mmCIF file of C-alpha atoms in Angstrom:
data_model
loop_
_atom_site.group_PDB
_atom_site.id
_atom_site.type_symbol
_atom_site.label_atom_id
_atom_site.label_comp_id
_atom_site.label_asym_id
_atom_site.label_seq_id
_atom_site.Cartn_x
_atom_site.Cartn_y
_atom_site.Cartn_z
ATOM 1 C CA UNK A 22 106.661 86.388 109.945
ATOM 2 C CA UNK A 23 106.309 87.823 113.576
ATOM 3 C CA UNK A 24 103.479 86.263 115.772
ATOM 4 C CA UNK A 25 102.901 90.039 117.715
ATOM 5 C CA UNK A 26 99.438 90.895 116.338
ATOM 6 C CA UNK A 27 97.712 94.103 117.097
ATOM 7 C CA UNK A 28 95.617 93.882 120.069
ATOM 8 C CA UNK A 29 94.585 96.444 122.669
ATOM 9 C CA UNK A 30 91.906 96.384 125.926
ATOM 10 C CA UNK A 31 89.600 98.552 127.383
ATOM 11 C CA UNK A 32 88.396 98.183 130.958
ATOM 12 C CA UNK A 33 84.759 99.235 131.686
ATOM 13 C CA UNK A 34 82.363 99.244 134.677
ATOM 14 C CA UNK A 35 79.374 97.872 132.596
ATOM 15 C CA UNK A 36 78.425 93.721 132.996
ATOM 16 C CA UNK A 37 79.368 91.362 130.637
ATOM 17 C CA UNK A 38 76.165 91.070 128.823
ATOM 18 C CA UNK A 39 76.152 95.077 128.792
ATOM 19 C CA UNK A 40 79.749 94.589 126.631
ATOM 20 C CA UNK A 41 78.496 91.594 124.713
ATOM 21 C CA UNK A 42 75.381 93.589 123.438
ATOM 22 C CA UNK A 43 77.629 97.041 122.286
ATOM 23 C CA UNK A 44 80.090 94.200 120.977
ATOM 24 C CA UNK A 45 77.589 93.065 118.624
ATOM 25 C CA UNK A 46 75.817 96.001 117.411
ATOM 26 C CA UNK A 47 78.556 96.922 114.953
ATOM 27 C CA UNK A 48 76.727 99.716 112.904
ATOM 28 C CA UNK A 49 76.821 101.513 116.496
ATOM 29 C CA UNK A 50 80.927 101.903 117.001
ATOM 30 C CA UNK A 51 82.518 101.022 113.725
ATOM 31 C CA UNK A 52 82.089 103.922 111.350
ATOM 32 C CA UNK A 53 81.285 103.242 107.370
ATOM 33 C CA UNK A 54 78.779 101.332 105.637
ATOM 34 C CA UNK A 55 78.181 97.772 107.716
ATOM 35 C CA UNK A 56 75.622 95.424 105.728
ATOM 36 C CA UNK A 57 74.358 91.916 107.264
ATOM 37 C CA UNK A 58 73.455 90.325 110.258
ATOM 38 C CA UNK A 59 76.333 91.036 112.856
ATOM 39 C CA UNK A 60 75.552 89.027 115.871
ATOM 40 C CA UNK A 61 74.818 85.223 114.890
ATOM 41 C CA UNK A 62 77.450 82.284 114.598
ATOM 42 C CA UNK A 63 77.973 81.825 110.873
ATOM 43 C CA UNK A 64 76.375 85.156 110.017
ATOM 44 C CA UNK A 65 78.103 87.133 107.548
ATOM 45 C CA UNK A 66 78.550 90.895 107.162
ATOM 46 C CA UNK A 67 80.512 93.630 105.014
ATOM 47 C CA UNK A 68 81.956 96.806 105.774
ATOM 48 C CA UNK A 69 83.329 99.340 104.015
ATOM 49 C CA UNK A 70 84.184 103.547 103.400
ATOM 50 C CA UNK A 71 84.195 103.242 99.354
ATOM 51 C CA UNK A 72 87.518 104.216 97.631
ATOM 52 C CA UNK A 73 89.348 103.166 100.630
ATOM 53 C CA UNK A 74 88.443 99.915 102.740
ATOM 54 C CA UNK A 75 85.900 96.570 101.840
ATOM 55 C CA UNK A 76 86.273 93.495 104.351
ATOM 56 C CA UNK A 77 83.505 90.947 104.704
ATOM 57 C CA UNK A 78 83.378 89.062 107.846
ATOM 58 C CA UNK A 79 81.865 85.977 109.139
ATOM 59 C CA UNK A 80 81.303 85.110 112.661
ATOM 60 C CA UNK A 81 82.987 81.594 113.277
ATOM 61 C CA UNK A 82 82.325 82.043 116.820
ATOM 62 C CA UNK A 83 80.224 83.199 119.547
ATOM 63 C CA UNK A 84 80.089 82.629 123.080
ATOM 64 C CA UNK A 85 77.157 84.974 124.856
ATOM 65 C CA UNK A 86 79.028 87.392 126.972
ATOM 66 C CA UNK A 87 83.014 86.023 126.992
ATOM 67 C CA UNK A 88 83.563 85.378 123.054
ATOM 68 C CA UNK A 89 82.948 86.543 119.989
ATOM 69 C CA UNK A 90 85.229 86.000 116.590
ATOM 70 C CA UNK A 91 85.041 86.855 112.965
ATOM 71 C CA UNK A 92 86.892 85.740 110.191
ATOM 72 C CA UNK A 93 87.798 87.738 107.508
ATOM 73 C CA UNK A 94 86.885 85.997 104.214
ATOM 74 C CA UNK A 95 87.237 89.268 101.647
ATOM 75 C CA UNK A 96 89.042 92.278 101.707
ATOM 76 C CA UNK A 97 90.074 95.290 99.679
ATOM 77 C CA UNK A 98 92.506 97.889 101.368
ATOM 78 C CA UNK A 99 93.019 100.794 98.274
ATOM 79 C CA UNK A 100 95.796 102.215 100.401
ATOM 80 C CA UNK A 101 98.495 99.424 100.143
ATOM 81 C CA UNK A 102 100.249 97.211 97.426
ATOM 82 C CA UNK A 103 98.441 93.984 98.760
ATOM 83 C CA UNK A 104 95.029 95.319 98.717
ATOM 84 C CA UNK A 105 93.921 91.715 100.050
ATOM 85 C CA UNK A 106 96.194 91.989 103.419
ATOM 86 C CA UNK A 107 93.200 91.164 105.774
ATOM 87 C CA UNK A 108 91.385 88.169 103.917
ATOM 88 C CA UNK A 109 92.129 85.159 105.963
ATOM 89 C CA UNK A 110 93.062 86.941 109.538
ATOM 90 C CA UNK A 111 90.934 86.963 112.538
ATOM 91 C CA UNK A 112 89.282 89.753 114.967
ATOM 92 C CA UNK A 113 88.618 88.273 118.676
ATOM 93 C CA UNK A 114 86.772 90.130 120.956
ATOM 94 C CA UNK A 115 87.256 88.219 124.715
ATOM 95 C CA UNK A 116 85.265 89.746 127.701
ATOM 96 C CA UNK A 117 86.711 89.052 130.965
ATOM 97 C CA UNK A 118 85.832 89.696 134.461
ATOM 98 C CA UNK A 119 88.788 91.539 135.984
ATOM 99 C CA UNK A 120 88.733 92.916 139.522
ATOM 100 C CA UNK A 121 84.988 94.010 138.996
ATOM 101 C CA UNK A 122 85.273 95.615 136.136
ATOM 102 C CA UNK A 123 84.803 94.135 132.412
ATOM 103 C CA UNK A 124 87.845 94.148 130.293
ATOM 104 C CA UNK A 125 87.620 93.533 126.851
ATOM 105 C CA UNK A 126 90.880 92.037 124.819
ATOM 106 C CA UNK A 127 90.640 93.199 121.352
ATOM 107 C CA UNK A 128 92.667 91.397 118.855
ATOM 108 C CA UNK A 129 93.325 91.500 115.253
ATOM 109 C CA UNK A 130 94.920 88.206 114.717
ATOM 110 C CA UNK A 131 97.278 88.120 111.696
ATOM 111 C CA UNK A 132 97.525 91.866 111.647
ATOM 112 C CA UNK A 133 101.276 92.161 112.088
ATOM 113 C CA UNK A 134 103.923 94.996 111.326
ATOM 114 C CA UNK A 135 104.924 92.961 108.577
ATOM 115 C CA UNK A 136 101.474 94.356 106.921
ATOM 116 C CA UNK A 137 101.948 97.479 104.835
ATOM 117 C CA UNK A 138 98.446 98.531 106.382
ATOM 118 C CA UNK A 139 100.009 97.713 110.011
ATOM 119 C CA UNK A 140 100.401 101.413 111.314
ATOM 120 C CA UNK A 141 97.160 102.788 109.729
ATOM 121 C CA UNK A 142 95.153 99.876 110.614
ATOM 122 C CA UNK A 143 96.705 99.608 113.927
ATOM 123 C CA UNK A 144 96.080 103.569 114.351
ATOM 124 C CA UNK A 145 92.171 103.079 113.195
ATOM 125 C CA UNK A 146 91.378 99.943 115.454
ATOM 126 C CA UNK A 147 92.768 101.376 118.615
ATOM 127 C CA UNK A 148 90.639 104.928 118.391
ATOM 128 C CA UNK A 149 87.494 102.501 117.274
ATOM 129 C CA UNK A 150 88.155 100.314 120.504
ATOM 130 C CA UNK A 151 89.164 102.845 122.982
ATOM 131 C CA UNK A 152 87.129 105.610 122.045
ATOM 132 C CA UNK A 153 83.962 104.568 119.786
ATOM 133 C CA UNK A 154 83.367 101.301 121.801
ATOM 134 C CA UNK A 155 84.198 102.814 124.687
ATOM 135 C CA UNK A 156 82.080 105.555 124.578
ATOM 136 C CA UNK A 157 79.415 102.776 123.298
ATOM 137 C CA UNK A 158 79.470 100.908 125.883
ATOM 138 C CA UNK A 159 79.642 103.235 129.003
ATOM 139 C CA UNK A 160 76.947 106.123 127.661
ATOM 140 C CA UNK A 161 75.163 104.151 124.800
ATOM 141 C CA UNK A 162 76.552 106.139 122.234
ATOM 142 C CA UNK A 163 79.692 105.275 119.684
ATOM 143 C CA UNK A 164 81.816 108.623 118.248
ATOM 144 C CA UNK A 165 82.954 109.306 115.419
ATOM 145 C CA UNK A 166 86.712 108.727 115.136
ATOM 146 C CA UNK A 167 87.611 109.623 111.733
ATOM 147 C CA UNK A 168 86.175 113.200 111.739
#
């Protein structure tokens, strides 16, 4: 299997601790139904859009304003054969200090083309990162991306 997993970045003006926060407050940039605590090492939280995606995620680790990483323990995509594609991959969110600015590296870490779900999936995370995040982070409000 290919190591190139889906990642993409986002460079904002806002500090670290500004990115962190939006980071963290899930419910606020990823659109569906999020249930749980999603901002404490070891914490564990769903989401989900019913009929089409379930994922449960636990936070294996945290680092205030440079780290944060989930695991994904559960999953149910209903739009591919392996409906379980997800369980067992990881989501990395690194904050970085780069020329003034605060860049975030978003990865999905097992999320390669090989996946069925790899050009949906890939589709979906990079209008949640560069337009619902964004938009979260630099005017306090995440957008809908899915219409």
């Amino acid at each position: 299997m290919a190591t190139s997993n889906f990642s993409t970045t986002i460079l904002v003006d806002n500090s670290k601790e500004e990115v962190f926060n939006a980071i963290n407050d899930v419910r606020s940039w990823w659109q569906g139904e999020v249930e749980g605590s999603t901002d404490k090492l070891n914490a564990e939280f769903s989401y989900s859009v019913p009929g089409i995606h379930f994922s449960k995620q636990k936070i294996v680790e945290i680092v205030p304003n440079e780290k944060i990483q989930w695991l994904i323990t559960d999953s149910k995509l209903s739009f591919v054969k392996d409906q379980s594609e997800w369980t067992g991959t990881k989501i990395v969110f690194e904050i970085l200090e780069v020329n003034n600015k605060t860049q975030v590296r978003f990865s999905h870490l097992g999320l390669v083309p090989e996946f069925e779900c790899y050009g949906d999936c890939s589709n979906a995370w990079g209008k949640l990162i560069q337009e619902s995040l964004f938009s979260l982070i630099t005017t306090g409000k995440g957008v809908n991306v899915f219409g």
